[in-house]
Short mmCIF file of C-alpha atoms and ligand atoms in Angstrom, two decimals:
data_model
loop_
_atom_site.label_atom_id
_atom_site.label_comp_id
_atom_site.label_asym_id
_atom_site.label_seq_id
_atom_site.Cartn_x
_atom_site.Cartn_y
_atom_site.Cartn_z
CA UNK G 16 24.36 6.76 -23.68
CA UNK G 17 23.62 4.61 -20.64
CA UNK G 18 24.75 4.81 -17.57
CA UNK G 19 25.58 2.09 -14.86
CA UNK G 20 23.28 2.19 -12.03
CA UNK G 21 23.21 0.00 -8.54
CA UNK G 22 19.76 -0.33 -7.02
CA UNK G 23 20.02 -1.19 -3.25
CA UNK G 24 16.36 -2.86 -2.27
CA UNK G 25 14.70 -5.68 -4.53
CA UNK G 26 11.27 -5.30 -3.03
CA UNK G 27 7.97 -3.94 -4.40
CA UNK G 28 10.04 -0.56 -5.86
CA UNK G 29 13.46 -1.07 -6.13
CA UNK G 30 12.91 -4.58 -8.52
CA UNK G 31 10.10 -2.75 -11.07
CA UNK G 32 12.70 0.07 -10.91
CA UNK G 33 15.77 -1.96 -11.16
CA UNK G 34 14.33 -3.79 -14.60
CA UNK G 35 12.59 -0.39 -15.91
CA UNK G 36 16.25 0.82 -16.03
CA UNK G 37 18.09 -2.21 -17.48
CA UNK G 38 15.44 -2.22 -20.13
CA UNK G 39 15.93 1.50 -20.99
CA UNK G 40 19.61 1.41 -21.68
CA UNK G 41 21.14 1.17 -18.77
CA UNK G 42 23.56 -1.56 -16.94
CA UNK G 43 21.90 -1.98 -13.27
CA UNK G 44 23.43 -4.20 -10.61
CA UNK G 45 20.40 -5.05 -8.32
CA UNK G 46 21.24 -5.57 -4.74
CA UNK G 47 19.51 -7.03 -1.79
CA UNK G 48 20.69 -8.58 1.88
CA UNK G 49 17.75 -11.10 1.75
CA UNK G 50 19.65 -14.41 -0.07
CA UNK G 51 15.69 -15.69 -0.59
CA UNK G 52 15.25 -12.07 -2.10
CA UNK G 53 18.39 -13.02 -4.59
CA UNK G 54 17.60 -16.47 -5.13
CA UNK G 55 13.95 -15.95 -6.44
CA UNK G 56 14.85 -12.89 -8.44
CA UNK G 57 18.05 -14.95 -10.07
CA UNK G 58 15.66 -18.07 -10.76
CA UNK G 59 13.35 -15.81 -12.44
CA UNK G 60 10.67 -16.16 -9.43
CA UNK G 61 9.76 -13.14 -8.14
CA UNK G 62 7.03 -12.55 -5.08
CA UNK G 63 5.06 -9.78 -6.00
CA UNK G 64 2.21 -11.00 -8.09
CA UNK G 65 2.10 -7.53 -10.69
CA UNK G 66 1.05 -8.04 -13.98
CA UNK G 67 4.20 -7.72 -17.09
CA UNK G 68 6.59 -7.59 -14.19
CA UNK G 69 8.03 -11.37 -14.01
CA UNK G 70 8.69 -10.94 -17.80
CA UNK G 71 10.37 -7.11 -17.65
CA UNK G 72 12.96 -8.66 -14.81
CA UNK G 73 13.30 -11.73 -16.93
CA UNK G 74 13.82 -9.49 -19.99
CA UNK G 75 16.46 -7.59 -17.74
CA UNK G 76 18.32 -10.50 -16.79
CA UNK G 77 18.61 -12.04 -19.62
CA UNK G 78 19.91 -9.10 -21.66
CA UNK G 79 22.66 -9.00 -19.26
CA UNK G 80 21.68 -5.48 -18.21
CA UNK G 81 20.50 -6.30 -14.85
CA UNK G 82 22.73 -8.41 -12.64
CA UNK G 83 21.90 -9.55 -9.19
CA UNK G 84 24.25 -9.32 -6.40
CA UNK G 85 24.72 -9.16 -2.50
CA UNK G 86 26.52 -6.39 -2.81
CA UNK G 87 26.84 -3.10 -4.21
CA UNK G 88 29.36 -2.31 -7.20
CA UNK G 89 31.57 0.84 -8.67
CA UNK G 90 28.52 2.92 -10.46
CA UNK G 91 27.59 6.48 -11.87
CA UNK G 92 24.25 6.64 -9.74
CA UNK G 93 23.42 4.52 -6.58
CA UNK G 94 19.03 4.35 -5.72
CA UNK G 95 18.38 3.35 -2.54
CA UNK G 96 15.11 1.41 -2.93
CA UNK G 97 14.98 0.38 1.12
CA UNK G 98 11.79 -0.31 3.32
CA UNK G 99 11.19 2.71 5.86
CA UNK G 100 8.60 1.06 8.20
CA UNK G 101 7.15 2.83 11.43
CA UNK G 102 8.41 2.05 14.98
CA UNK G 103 6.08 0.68 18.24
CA UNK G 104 6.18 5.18 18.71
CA UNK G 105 5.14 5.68 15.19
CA UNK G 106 8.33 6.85 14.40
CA UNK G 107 10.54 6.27 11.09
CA UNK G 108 12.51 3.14 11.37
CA UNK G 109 15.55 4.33 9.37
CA UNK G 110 18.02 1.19 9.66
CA UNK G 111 17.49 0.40 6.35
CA UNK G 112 18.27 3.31 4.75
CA UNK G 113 21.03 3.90 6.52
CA UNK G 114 22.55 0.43 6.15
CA UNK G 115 21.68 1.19 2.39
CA UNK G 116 23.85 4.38 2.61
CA UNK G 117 26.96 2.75 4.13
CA UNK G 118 26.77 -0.29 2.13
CA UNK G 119 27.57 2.44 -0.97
CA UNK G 120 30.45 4.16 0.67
CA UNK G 121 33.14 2.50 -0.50
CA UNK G 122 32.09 2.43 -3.98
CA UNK G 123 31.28 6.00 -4.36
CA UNK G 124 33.44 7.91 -6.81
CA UNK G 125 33.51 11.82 -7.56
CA UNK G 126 30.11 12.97 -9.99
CA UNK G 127 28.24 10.10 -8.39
CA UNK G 128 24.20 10.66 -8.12
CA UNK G 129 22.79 9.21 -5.34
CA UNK G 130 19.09 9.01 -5.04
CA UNK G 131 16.68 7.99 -2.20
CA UNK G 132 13.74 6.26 -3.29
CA UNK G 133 12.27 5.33 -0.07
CA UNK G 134 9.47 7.59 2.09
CA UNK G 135 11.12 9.40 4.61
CA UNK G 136 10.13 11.94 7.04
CA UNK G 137 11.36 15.59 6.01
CA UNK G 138 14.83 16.57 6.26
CA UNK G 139 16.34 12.95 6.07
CA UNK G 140 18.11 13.31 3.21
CA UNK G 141 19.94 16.72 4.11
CA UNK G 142 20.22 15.70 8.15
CA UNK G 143 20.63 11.79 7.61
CA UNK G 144 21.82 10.52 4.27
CA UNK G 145 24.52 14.09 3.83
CA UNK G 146 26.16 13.29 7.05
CA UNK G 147 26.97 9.41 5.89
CA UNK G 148 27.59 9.79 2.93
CA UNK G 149 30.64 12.68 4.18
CA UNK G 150 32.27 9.55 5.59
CA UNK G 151 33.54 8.45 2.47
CA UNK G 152 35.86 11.32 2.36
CA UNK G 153 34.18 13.13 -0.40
CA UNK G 154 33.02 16.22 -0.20
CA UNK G 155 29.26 15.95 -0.79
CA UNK G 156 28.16 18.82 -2.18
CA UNK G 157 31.47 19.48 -4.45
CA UNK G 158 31.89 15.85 -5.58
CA UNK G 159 28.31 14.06 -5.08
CA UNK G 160 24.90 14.77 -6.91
CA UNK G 161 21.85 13.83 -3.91
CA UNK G 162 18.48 13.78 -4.58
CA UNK G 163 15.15 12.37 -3.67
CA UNK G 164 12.59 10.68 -5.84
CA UNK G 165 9.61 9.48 -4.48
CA UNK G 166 7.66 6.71 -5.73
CA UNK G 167 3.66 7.10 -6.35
CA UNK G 168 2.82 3.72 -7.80
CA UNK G 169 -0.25 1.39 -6.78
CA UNK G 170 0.24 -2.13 -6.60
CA UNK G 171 -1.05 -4.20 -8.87
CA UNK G 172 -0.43 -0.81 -11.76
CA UNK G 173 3.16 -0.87 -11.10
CA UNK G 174 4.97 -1.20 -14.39
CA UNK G 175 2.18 1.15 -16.10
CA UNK G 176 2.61 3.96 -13.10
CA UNK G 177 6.22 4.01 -12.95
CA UNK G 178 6.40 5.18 -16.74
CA UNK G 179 2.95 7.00 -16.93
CA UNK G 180 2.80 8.72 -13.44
CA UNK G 181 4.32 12.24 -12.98
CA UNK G 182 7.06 12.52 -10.79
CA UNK G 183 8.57 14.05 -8.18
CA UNK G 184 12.36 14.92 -8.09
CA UNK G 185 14.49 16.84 -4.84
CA UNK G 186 17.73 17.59 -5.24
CA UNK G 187 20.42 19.03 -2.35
CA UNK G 188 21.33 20.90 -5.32
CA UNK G 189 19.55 22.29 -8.66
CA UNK G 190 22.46 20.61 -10.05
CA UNK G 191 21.46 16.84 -8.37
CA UNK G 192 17.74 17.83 -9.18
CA UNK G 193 18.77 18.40 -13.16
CA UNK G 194 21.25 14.74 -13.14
CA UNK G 195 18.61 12.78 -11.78
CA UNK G 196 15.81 14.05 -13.88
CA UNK G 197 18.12 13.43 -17.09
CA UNK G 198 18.45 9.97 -15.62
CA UNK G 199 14.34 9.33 -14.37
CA UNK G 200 13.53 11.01 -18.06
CA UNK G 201 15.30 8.10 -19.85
CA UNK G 202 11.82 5.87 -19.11
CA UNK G 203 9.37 8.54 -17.11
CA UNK G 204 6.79 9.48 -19.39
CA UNK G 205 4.70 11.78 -17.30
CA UNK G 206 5.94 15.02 -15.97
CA UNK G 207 8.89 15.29 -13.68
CA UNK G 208 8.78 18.21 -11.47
CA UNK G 209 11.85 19.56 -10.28
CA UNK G 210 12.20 20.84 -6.12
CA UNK G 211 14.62 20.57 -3.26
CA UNK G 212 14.74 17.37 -1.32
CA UNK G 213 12.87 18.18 1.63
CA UNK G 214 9.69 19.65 -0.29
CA UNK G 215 10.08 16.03 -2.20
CA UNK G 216 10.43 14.37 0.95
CA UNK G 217 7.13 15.94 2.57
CA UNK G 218 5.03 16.23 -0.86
CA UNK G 219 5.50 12.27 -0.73
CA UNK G 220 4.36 12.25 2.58
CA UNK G 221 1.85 14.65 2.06
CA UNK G 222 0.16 12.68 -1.05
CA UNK G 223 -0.91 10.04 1.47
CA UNK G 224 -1.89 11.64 4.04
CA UNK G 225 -4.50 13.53 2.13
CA UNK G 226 -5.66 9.66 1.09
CA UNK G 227 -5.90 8.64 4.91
CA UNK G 228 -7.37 11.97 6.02
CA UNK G 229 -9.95 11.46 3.37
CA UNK G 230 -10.84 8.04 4.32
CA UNK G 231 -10.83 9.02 7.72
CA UNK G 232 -13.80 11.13 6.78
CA UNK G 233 -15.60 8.90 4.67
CA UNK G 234 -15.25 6.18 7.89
CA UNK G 235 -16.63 9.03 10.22
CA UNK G 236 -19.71 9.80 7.54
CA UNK G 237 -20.59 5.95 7.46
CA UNK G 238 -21.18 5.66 11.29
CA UNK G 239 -23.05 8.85 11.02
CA UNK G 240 -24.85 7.83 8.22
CA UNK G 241 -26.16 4.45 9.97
CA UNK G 242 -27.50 6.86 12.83
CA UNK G 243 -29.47 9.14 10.95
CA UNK G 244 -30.71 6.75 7.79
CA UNK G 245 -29.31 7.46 5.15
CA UNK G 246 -26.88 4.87 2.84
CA UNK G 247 -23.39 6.75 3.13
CA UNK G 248 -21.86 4.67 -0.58
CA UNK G 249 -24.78 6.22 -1.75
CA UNK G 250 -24.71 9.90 -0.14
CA UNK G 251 -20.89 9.53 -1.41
CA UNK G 252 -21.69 8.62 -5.05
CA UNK G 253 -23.73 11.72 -5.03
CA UNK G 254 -21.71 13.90 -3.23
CA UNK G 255 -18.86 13.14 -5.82
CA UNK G 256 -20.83 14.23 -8.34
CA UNK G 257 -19.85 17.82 -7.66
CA UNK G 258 -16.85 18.89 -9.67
CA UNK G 259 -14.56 19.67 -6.69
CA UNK G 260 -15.63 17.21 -4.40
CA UNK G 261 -13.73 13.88 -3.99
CA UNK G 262 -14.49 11.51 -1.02
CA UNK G 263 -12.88 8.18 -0.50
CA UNK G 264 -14.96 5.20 0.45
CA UNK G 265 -15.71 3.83 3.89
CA UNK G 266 -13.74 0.23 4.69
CA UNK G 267 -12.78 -1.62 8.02
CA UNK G 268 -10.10 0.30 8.21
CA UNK G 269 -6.92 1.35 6.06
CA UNK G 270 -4.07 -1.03 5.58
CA UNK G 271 -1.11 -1.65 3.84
CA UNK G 272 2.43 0.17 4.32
CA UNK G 273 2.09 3.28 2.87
CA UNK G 274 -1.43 4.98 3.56
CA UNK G 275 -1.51 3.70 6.78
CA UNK G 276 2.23 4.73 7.91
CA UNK G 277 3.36 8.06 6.03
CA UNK G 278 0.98 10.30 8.05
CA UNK G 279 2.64 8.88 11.16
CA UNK G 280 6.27 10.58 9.91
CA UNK G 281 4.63 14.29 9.45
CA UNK G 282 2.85 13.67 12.79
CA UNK G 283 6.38 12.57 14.49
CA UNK G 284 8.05 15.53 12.64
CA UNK G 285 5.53 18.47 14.33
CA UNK G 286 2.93 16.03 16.90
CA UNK G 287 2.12 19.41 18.51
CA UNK G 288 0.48 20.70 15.03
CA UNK G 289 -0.05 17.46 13.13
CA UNK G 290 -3.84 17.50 15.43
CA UNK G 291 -6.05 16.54 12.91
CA UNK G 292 -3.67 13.59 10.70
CA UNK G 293 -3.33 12.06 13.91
CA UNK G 294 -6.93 11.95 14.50
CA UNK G 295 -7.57 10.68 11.11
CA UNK G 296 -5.19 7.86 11.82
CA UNK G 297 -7.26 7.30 15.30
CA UNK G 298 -10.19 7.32 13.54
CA UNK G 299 -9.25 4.73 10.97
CA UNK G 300 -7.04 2.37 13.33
CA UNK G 301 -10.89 2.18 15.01
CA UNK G 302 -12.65 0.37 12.11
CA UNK G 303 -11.71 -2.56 12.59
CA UNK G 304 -13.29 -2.61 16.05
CA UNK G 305 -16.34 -0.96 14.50
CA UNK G 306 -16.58 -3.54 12.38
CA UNK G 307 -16.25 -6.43 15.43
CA UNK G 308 -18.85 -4.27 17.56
CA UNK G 309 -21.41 -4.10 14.77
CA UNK G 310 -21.13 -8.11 14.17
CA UNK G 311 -21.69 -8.44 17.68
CA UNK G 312 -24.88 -6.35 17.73
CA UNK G 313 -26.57 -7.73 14.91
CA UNK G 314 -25.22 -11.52 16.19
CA UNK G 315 -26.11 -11.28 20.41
CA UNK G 316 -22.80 -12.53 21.33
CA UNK G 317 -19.14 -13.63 19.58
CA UNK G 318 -18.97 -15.98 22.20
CA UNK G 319 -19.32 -19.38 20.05
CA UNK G 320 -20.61 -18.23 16.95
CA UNK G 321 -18.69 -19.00 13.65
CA UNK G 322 -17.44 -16.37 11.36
CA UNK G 323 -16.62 -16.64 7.81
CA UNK G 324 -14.00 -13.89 6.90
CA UNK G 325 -13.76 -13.35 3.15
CA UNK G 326 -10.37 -11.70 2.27
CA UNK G 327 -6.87 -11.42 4.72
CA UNK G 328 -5.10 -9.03 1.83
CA UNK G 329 -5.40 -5.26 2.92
CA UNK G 330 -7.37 -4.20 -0.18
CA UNK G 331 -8.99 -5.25 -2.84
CA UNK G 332 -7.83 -7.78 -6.28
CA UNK G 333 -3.89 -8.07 -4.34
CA UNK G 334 -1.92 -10.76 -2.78
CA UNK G 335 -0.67 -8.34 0.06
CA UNK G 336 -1.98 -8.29 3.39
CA UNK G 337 0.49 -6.31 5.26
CA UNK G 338 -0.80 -4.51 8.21
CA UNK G 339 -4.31 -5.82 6.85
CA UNK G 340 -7.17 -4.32 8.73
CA UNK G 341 -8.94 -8.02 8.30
CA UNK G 342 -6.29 -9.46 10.26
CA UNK G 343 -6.96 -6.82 13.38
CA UNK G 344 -10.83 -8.20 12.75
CA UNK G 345 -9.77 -11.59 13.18
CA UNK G 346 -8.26 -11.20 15.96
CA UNK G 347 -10.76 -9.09 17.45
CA UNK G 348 -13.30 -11.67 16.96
CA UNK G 349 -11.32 -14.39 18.09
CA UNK G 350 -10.52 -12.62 21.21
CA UNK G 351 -14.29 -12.47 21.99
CA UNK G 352 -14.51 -16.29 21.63
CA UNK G 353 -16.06 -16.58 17.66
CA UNK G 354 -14.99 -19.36 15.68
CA UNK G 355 -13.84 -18.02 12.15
CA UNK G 356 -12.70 -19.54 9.13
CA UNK G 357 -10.80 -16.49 6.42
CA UNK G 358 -10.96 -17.37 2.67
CA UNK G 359 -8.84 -15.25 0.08
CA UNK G 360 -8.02 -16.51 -3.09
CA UNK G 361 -5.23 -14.34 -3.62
CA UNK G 362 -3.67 -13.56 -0.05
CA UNK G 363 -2.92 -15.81 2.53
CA UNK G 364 -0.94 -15.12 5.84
CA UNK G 365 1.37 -17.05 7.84
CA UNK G 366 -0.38 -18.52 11.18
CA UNK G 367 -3.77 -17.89 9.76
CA UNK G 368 -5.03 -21.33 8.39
CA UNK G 369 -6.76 -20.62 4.85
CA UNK G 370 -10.12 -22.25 4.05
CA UNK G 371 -11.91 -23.03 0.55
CA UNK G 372 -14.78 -20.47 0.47
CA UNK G 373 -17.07 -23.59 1.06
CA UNK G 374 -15.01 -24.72 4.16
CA UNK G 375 -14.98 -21.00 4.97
CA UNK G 376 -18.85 -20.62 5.28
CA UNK G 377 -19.99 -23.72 6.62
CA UNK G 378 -22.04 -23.73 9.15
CA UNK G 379 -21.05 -19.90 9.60
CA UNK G 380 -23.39 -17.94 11.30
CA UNK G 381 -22.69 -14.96 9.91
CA UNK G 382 -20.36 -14.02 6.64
CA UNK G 383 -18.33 -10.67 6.31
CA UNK G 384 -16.75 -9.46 3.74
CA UNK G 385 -13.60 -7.63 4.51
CA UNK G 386 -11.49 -7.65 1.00
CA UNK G 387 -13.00 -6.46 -2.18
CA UNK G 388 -11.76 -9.02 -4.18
CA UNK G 389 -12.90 -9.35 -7.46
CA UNK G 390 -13.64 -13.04 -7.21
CA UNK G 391 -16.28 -11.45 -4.18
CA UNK G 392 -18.62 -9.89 -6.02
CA UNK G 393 -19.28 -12.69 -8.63
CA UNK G 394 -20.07 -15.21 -5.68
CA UNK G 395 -23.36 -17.31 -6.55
CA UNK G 396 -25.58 -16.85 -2.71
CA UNK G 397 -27.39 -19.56 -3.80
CA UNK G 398 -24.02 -22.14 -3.68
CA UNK G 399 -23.74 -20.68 -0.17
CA UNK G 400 -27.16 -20.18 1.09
CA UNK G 401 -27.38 -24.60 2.08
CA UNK G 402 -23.99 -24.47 3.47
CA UNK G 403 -24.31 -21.68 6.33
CA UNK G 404 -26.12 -22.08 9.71
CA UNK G 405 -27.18 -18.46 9.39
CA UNK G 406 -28.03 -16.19 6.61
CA UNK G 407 -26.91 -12.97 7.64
CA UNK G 408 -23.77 -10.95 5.75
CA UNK G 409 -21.97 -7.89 6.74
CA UNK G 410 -20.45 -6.42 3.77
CA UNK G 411 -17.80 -3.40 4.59
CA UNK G 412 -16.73 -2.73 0.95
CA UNK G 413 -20.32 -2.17 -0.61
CA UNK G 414 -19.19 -5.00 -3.02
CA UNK G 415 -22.08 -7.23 -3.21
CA UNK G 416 -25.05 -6.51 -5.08
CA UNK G 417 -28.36 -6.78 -3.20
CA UNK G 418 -30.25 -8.30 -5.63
CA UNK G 419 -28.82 -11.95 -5.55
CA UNK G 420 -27.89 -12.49 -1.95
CA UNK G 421 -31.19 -10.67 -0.62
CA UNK G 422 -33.27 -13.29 -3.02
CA UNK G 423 -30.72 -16.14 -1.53
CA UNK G 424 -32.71 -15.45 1.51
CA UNK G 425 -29.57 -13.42 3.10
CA UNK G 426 -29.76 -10.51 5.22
CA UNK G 427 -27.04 -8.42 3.80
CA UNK G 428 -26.08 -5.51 6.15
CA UNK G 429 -23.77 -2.92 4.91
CA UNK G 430 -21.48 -0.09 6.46
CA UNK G 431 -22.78 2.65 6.52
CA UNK G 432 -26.21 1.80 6.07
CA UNK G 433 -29.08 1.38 8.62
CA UNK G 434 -29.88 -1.98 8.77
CA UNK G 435 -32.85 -2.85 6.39
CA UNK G 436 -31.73 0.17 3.92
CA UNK G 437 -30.42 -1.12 0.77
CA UNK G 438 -28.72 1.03 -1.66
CA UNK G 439 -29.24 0.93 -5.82
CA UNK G 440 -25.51 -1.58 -5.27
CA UNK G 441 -22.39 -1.00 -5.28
CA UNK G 442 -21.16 2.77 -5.92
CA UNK G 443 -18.93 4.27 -8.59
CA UNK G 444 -15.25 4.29 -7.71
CA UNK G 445 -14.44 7.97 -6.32
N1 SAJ T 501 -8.89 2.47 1.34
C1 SAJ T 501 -10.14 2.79 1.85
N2 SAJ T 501 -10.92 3.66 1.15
C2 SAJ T 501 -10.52 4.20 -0.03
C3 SAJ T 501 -9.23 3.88 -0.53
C4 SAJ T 501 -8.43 3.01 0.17
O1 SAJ T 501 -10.54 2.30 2.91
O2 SAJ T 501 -11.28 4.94 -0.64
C5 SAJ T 501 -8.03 1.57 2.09
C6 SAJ T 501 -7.65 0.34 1.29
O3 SAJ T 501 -8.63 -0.67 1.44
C7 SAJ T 501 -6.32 -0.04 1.90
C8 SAJ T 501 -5.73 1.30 2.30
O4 SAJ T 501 -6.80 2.22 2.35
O5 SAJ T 501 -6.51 -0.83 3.06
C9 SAJ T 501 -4.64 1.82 1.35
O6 SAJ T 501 -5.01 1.51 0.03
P1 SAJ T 501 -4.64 2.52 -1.20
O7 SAJ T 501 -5.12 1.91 -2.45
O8 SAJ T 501 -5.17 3.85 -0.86
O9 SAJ T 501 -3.08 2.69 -1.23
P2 SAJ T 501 -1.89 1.62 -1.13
O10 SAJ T 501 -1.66 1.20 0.28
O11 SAJ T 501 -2.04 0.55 -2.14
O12 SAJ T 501 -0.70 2.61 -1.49
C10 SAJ T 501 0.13 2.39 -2.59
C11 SAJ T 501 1.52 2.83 -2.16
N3 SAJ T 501 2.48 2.35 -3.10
C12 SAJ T 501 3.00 1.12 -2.92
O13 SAJ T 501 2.67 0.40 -1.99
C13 SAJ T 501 4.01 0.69 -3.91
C14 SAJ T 501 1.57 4.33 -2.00
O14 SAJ T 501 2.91 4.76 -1.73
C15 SAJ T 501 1.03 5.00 -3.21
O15 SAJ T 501 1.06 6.41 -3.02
C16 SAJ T 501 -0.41 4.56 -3.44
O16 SAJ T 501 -0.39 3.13 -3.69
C17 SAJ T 501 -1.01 5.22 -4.65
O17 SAJ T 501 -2.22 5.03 -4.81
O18 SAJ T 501 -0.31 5.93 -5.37
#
């Protein structure tokens, strides 16, 4: 038997969530405070570009099961779906959540679930969410169910992850942890694995910082790898090959707002032990001005030159470029006086002017490649090679094969790799 559910936070969870559930037998209101947020989702138009989703909300919508309002509703469970980003101190910005929380109050009812979706730092549920939640005048742990249930989904595999992926659930009480794995279960697939909230709250936390950690080290082996010859996608590839070894790849730096936030919250919850995550972050926050001080060397000077920037979005084959580490390039290079032109065919960013690729690179005197974009590595050199002043490419994805470009007459120059080194091409995924 269904239940009715209110999802608080339309965005790149709570809407996949929101339609998962109204397509799985339950009655969801959806709820957002952003009326563009509303109107798109009501018209059928959503922003996130992930595959199968436009037609599960649409699905949803139509079936009457998911309804779209301003403002929350009566319900058995309440999932607060609400952005968590970091502060100018690195800290958890927690308004959302907790205007989530109090927008729920006065709905709540006695056997109510609630469960927090969003990536906190540990303890928020029991020291942040309990405490609100008391001012509706019920007693939480006699008449509410609280849990936390982190998401672990990749953009762009949303719809597949949320149903295939394990999961994790924390409940204040065995009791909330039981409730809201009966209701997850209804269209989780994978495993669910039952804890309290604050082990939930840091294994969330703890998931991505192992990811930025790892890439930390795989940034620090390229530079090393330039100085002492060797090609580090290539030292990596191998290097993988050992059963318990897993290294992430090298990049200009690590975007988006998840990998590139979470560690922050462990290392604002204990900065006198959290030594080596910060570092990690240091050391990754640092590419992008790697990857400026490298074009520099192998150009003279900035001052003048023109840049063609392919991709803005923070990673490869998406439309997102939040907290982009091609964006801190681009500025970067501006601020030393180059002229550059960004082309990305999927993302584009307000205030940055997009080009065509052939605007993009002509005339350029030198190309880098910042976004490994699918559409990237089937570029034809030889379309590009009349249009740019100079021939030289700095590739920090290892996406482009050697082969073409090199007989295009480019010099292609790769991170982590000495210049004049090329590797076989590209290397395996980790
Ligand atoms: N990156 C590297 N080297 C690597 C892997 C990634 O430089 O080997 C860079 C990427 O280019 C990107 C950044 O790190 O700039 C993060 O990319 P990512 O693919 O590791 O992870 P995200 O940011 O896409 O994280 C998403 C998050 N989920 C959502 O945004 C809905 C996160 O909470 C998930 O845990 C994560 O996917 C996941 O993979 O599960």
């Amino acid at each position: 038997m269904g239940e009715t559910l209110c999802v608080v936070g339309l965005g790149y969870i709570g809407l996949p969530t929101a339609a998962m559930f109204a397509t799985h037998g339950h009655r969801v209101v959806g709820v957002d405070v952003d009326p563009e947020v509303l109107q798109r989702t009501r018209n059928g138009r959503i922003a996130a570009h992930e595959p199968d989703l436009q037609a599960l909300v649409n699905e949803a919508v139509r079936s009457g099961n998911l309804r779209i309002s301003e403002a929350p509703d009566a319900a058995d469970a309440f999932i607060l779906c609400v952005p968590t980003p970091q502060t100018v101190k690195h800290e958890a910005d927690l308004r959302s959540v907790d205007a989530a929380t109090r927008s729920i109050l006065p709905h709540l009812q006695p056997g109510n679930l609630i469960v927090l979706e969003s990536t906190v730092p540990p303890g928020t549920v029991a020291k942040q969410i309990v405490p609100l939640l008391a001012a509706s005048g019920l007693e939480v742990e006699r008449d509410l169910l609280v849990a936390h249930c982190p998401e672990r989904v990749m953009p762009g595999f949303i719809l597949r992850e949320l149903v295939y992926n394990d999961r994790i659930i924390g409940g204040l009480t065995p009791e909330a942890t039981r409730r809201a794995t009966e209701l997850y279960r209804t269209f989780v697939k994978g495993e669910i694995y039952p804890t309290d909230a604050t082990t939930a709250e840091f294994v969330k936390l703890i998931e991505n910082t192992y990811r930025d950690v790892n890439i930390a080290l795989s940034n620090e082996l390229a530079k090393i790898a330039e100085r002492v010859g060797v090609n580090v996608w290539d030292a990596i590839h191998l290097a993988n090959r050992h059963p318990r070894v897993h290294l992430h790849l090298p990049g200009p730096g690590v975007g988006g707002h998840c990998i590139a936030v979470d560690p922050w919250f462990i290392v604002s919850a204990a900065p006198q032990d959290a030594r080596l995550i910060r570092l990690a972050r240091e050391v990754n926050d640092a590419m992008p001005g790697y990857v400026v001080e490298t074009l520099r060397h192998l150009l003279g000077t900035l001052r003048g030159k023109r840049i063609a920037l392919l991709g803005i979005a923070y990673k490869g084959n998406i439309d997102d470029a939040r907290e982009s580490p091609a964006l801190v390039v681009l500025k970067e290079l501006q601020d030393h006086g180059a002229k550059c032109r960004v082309h990305d065919p999927r993302a584009s960013v307000h205030g940055v002017p997009a080009h065509t690729l052939e605007e993009a690179v002509e005339q350029a005197h030198a190309i880098v490649l910042l976004t490994d974009h699918r559409e990237f590595k089937e570029l034809d050199p030889l379309r590009l090679a009349p249009l740019v002043k100079g021939r030289l490419v700095f590739d920090t994805r290892n996406a482009l094969p050697p082969g073409p470009w090199k007989a295009a007459g480019f010099t292609l120059v790769r991170l982590g790799e000495p210049p004049g080194r090329g590797s076989s091409g590209p290397a395996a995924p980790p």
